[in-house]
mmCIF file of C-alpha atoms and ligand atoms in Angstrom:
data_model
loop_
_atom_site.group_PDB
_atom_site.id
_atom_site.type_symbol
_atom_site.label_atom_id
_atom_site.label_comp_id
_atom_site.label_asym_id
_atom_site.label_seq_id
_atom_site.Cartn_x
_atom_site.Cartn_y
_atom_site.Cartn_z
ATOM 1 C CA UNK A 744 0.122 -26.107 9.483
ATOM 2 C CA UNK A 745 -0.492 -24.510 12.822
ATOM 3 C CA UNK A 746 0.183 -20.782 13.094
ATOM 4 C CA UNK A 747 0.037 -18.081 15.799
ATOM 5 C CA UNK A 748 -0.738 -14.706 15.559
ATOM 6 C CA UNK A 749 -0.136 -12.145 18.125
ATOM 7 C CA UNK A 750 -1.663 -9.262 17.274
ATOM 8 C CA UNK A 751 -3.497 -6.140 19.250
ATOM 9 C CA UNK A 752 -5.407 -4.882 16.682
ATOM 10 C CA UNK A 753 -8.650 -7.181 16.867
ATOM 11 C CA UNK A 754 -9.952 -5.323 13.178
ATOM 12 C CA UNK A 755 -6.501 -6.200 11.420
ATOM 13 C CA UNK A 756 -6.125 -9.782 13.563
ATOM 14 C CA UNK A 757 -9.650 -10.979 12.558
ATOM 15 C CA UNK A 758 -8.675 -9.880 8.663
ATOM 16 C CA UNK A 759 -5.930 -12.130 8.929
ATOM 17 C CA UNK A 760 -7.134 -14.725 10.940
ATOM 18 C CA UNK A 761 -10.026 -15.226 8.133
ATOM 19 C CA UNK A 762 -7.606 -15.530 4.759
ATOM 20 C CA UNK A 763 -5.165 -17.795 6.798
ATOM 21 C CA UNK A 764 -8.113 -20.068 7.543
ATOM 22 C CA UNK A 765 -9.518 -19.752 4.574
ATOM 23 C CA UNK A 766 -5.887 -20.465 3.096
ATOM 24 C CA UNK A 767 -6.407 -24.106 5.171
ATOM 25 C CA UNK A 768 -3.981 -22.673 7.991
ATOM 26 C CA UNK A 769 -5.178 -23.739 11.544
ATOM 27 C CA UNK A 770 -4.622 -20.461 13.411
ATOM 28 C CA UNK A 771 -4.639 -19.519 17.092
ATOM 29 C CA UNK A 772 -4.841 -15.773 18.100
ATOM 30 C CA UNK A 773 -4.250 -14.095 20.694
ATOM 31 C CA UNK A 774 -4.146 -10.161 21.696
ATOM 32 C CA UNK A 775 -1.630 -9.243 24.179
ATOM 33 C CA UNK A 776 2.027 -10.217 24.923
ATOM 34 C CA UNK A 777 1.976 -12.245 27.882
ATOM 35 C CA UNK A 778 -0.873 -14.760 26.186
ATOM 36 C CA UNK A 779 1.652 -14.272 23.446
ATOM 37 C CA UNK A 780 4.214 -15.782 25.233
ATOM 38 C CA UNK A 781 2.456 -18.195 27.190
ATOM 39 C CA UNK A 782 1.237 -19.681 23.909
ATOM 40 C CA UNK A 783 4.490 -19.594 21.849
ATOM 41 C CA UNK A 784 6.245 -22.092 24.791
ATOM 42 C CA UNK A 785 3.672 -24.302 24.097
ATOM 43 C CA UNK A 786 6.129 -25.332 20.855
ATOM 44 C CA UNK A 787 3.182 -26.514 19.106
ATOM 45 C CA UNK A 788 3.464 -24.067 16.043
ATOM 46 C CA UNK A 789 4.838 -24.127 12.579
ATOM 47 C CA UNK A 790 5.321 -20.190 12.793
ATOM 48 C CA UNK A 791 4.466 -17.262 14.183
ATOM 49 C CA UNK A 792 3.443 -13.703 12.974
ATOM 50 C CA UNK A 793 4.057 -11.163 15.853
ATOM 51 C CA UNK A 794 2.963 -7.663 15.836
ATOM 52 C CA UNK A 795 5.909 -5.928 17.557
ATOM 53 C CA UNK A 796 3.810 -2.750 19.490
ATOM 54 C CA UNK A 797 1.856 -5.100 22.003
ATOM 55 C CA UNK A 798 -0.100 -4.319 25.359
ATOM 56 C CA UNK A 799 1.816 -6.068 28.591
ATOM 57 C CA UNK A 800 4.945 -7.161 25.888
ATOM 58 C CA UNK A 801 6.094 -6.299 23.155
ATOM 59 C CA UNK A 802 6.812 -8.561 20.598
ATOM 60 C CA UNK A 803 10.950 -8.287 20.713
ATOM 61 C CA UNK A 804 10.590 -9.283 23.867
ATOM 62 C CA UNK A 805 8.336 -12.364 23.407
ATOM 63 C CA UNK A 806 11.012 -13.445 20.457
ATOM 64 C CA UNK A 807 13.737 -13.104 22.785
ATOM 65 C CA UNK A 808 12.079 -14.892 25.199
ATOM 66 C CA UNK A 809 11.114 -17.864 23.305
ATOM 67 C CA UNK A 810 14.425 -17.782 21.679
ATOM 68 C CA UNK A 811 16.179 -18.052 24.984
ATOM 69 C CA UNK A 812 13.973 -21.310 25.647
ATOM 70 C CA UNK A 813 15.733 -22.462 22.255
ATOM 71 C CA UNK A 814 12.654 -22.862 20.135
ATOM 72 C CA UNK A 815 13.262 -22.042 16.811
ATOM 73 C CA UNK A 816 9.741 -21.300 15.630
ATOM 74 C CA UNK A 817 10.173 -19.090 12.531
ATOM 75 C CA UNK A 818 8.658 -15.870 13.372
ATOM 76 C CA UNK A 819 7.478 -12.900 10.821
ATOM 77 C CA UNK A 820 7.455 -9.671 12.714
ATOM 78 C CA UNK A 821 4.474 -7.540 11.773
ATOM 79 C CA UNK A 822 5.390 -3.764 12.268
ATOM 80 C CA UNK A 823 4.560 -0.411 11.682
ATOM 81 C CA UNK A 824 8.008 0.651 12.355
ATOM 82 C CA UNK A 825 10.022 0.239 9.636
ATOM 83 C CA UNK A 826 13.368 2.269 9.976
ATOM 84 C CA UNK A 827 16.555 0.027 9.935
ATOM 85 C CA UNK A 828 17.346 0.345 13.888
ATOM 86 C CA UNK A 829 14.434 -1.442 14.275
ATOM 87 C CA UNK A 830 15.069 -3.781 11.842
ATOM 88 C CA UNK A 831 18.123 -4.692 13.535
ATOM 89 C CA UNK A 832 16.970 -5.167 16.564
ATOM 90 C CA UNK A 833 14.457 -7.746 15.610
ATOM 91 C CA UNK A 834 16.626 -9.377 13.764
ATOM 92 C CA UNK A 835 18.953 -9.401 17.000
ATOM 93 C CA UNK A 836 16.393 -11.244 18.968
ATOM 94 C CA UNK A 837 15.578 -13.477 16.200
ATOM 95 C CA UNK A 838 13.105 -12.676 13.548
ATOM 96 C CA UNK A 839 13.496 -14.609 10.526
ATOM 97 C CA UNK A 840 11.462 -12.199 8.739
ATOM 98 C CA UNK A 841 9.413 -8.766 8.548
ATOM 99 C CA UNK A 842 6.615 -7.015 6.926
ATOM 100 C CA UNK A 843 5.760 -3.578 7.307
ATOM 101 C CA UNK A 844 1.894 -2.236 8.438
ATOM 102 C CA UNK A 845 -0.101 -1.509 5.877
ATOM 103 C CA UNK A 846 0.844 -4.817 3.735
ATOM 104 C CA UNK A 847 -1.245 -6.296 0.823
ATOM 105 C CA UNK A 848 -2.930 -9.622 2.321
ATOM 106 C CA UNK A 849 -0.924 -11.607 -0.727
ATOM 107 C CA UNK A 850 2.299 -10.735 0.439
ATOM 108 C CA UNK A 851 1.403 -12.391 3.522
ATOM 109 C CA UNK A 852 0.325 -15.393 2.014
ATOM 110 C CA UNK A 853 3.822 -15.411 0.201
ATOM 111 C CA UNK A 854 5.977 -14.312 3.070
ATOM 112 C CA UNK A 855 4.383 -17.480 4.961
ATOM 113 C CA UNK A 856 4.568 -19.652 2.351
ATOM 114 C CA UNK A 857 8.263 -18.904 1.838
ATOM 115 C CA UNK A 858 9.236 -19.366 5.375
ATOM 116 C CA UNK A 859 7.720 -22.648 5.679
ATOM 117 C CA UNK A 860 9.164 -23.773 3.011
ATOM 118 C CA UNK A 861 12.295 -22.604 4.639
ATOM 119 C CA UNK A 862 11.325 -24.727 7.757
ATOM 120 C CA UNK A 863 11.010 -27.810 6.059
ATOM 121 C CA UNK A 864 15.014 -27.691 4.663
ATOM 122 C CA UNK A 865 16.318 -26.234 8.249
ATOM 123 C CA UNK A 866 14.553 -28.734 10.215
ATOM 124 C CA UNK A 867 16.095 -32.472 9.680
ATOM 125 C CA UNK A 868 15.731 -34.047 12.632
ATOM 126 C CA UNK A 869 12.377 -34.207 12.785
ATOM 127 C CA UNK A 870 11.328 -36.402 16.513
ATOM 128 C CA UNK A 871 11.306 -34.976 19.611
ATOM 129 C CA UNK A 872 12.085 -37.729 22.677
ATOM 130 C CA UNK A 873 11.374 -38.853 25.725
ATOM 131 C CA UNK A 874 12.648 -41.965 27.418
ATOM 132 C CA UNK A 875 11.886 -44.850 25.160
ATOM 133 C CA UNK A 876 9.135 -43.187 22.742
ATOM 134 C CA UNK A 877 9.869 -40.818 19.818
ATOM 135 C CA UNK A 878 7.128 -38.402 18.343
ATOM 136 C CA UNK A 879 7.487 -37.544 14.687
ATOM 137 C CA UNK A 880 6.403 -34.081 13.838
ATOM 138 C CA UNK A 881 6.169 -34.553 10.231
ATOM 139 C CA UNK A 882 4.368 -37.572 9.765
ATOM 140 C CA UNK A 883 2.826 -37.299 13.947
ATOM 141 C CA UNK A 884 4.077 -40.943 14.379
ATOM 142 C CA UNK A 885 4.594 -42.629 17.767
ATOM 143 C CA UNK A 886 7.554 -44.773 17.923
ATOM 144 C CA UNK A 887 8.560 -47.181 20.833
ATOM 145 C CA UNK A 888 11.536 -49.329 19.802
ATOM 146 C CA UNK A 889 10.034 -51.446 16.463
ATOM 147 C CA UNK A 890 6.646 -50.478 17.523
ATOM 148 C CA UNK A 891 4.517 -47.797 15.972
ATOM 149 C CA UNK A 892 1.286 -45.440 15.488
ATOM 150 C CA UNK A 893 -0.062 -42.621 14.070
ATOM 151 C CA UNK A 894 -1.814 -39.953 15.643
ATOM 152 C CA UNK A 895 -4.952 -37.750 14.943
ATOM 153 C CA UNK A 896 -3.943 -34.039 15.349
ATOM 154 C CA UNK A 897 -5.111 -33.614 18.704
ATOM 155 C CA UNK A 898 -3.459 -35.937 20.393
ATOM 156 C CA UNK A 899 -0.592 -35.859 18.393
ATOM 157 C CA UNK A 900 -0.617 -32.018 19.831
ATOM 158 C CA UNK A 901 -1.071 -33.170 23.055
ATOM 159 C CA UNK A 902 1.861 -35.953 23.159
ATOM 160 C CA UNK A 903 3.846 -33.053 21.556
ATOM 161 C CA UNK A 904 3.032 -30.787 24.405
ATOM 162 C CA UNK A 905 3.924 -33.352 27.073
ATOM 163 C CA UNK A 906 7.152 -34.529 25.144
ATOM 164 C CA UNK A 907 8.275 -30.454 25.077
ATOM 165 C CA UNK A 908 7.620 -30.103 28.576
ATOM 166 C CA UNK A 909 8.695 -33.495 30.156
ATOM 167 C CA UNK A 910 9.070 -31.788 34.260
ATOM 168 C CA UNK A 911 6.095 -30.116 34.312
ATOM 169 C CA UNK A 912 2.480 -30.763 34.694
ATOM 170 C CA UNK A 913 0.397 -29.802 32.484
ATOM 171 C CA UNK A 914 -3.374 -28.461 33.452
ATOM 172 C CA UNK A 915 -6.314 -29.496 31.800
ATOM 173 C CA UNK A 916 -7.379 -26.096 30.867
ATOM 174 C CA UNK A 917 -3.761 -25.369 29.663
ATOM 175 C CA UNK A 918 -4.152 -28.575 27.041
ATOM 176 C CA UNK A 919 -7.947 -26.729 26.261
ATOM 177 C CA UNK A 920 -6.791 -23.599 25.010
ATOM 178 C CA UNK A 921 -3.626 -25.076 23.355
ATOM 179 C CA UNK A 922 -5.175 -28.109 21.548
ATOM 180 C CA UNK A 923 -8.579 -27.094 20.834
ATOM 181 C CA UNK A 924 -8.429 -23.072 20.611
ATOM 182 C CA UNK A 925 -8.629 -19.385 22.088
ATOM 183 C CA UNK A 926 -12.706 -19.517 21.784
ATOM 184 C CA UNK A 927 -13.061 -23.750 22.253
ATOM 185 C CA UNK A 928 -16.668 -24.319 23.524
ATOM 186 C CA UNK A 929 -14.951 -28.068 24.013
ATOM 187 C CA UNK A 930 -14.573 -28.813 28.152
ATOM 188 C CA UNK A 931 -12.391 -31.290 30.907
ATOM 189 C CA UNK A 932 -14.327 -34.019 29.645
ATOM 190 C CA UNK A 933 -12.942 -33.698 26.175
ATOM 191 C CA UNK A 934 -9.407 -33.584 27.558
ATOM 192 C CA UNK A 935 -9.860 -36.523 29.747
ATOM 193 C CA UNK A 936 -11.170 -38.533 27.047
ATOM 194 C CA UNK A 937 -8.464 -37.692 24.341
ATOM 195 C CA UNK A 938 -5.808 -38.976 27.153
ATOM 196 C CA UNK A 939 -7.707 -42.106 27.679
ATOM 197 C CA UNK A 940 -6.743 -42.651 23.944
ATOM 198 C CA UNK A 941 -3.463 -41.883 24.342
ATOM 199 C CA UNK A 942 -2.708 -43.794 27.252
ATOM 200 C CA UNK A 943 -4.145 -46.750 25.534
ATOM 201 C CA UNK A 944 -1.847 -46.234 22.277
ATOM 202 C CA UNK A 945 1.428 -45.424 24.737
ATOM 203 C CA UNK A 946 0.159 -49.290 26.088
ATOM 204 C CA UNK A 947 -0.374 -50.315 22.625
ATOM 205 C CA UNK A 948 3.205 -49.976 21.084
ATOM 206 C CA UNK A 949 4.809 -51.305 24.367
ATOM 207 C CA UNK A 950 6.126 -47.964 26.213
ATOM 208 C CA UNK A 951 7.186 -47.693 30.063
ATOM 209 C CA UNK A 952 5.395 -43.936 29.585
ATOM 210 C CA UNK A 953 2.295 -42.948 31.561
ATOM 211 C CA UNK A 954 0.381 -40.499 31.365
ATOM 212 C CA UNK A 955 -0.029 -40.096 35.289
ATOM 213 C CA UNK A 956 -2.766 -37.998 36.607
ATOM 214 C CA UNK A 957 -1.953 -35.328 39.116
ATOM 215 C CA UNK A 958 -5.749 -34.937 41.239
ATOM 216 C CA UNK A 959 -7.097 -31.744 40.760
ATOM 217 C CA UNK A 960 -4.283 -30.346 38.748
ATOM 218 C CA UNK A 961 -3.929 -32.263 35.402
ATOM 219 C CA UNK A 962 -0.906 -34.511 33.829
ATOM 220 C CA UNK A 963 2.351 -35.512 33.738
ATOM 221 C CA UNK A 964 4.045 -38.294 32.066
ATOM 222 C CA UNK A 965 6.020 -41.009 34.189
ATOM 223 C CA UNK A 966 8.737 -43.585 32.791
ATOM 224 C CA UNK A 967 8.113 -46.694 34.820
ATOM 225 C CA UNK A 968 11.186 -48.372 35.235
HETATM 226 CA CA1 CA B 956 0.011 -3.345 17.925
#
């Protein structure tokens, strides 16, 4: 389970960063609201805790954002408001769920817990598409017609990203921070290689998908026809 945390407060973001990885959660962080955003469209998380006072923008407006984009990313709203208008207005935008600064570290852990849990009944279809391969979130299975494979997290994360973002291309240092982390000491050469793989299991199970390299800019996936 993936999670992101957007949070300002580096003393209160490291606290939680270290019980939700030491609670097995793989957890990105980041500390203002435009990496906030830019890392929420990614789609590669199971859920997202937001902090709603944020430098550059605030977290109602990062849920509203990412709501717009239709990705339905359950999000806990951490706040030190906690008067009903406000409530209300991050429920508006889309919360699925809030906690109140200062909370005890269990709730946390339950709060999460309970909203995955959550995700797992809303969510039933569970691939994501693209021309003639389906990706499997749950299980991160590659399907091409009666052909298949499973992936190793990072490049299942990878083929996720490209499958969620099928127009654009996607940079090399863009797949860095995404796939391998905030504070990755892992470079291009890492990247390039973990394509390589990919574009030999796309191959392997029989797809018209590239992965298509764009010089000096990164990748994009073609459908050869
Ligand atoms: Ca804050």
């Amino acid at each position: 389970m993936r999670i992101l945390l957007v949070e300002d407060e580096k003393n209160l973001s490291n606290a939680i960063e270290f019980i939700l990885k030491k609670n097995k959660y793989i957890v990105d962080c980041v500390y203002d609201g435009e990496n906030g955003l830019d890392y929420a469209l990614s789609n590669i998380y199971d859920l997202i805790i937001l902090d709603i006072m944020l430098p550059k923008l605030d977290g109602v407006e990062i849920l509203k954002n990412i709501r717009k984009e239709k990705i339905s990313t359950p999000v806990l709203f951490l706040t030190a408001k906690s008067t009903l208008e406000d409530k209300v207005v991050g429920l508006d935008a889309g919360a699925d769920d809030y906690l109140s600064k200062p909370f005890e570290i269990e709730e946390l852990l339950a709060r999460i817990r309970a909203m995955l849990r959550r995700k797992g009944d809303i969510i039933k279809d569970d691939t994501i598409t693209f021309k003639d391969i389906k990706l499997n979130i749950n299980n991160y299975t590659l399907y091409c017609n009666d052909k298949s494979i499973q992936l190793p997290l990072k490049e299942f994360n990878i083929m996720q990203i490209f499958i969620n973002n099928p127009n654009n291309i996607i940079t090399k240092e863009f797949l860095l921070e995404k796939v391998w982390g905030y504070d990755t000491e892992a470079e291009y050469n890492n990247v390039e290689v973990y394509i390589s793989f990919l574009r030999k299991k796309l191959a392997r199970i029989g797809s018209k998908v590239e992965i298509k390299t764009s010089r000096g800019i990164g990748y994009y996936m073609e459908y050869k026809v």
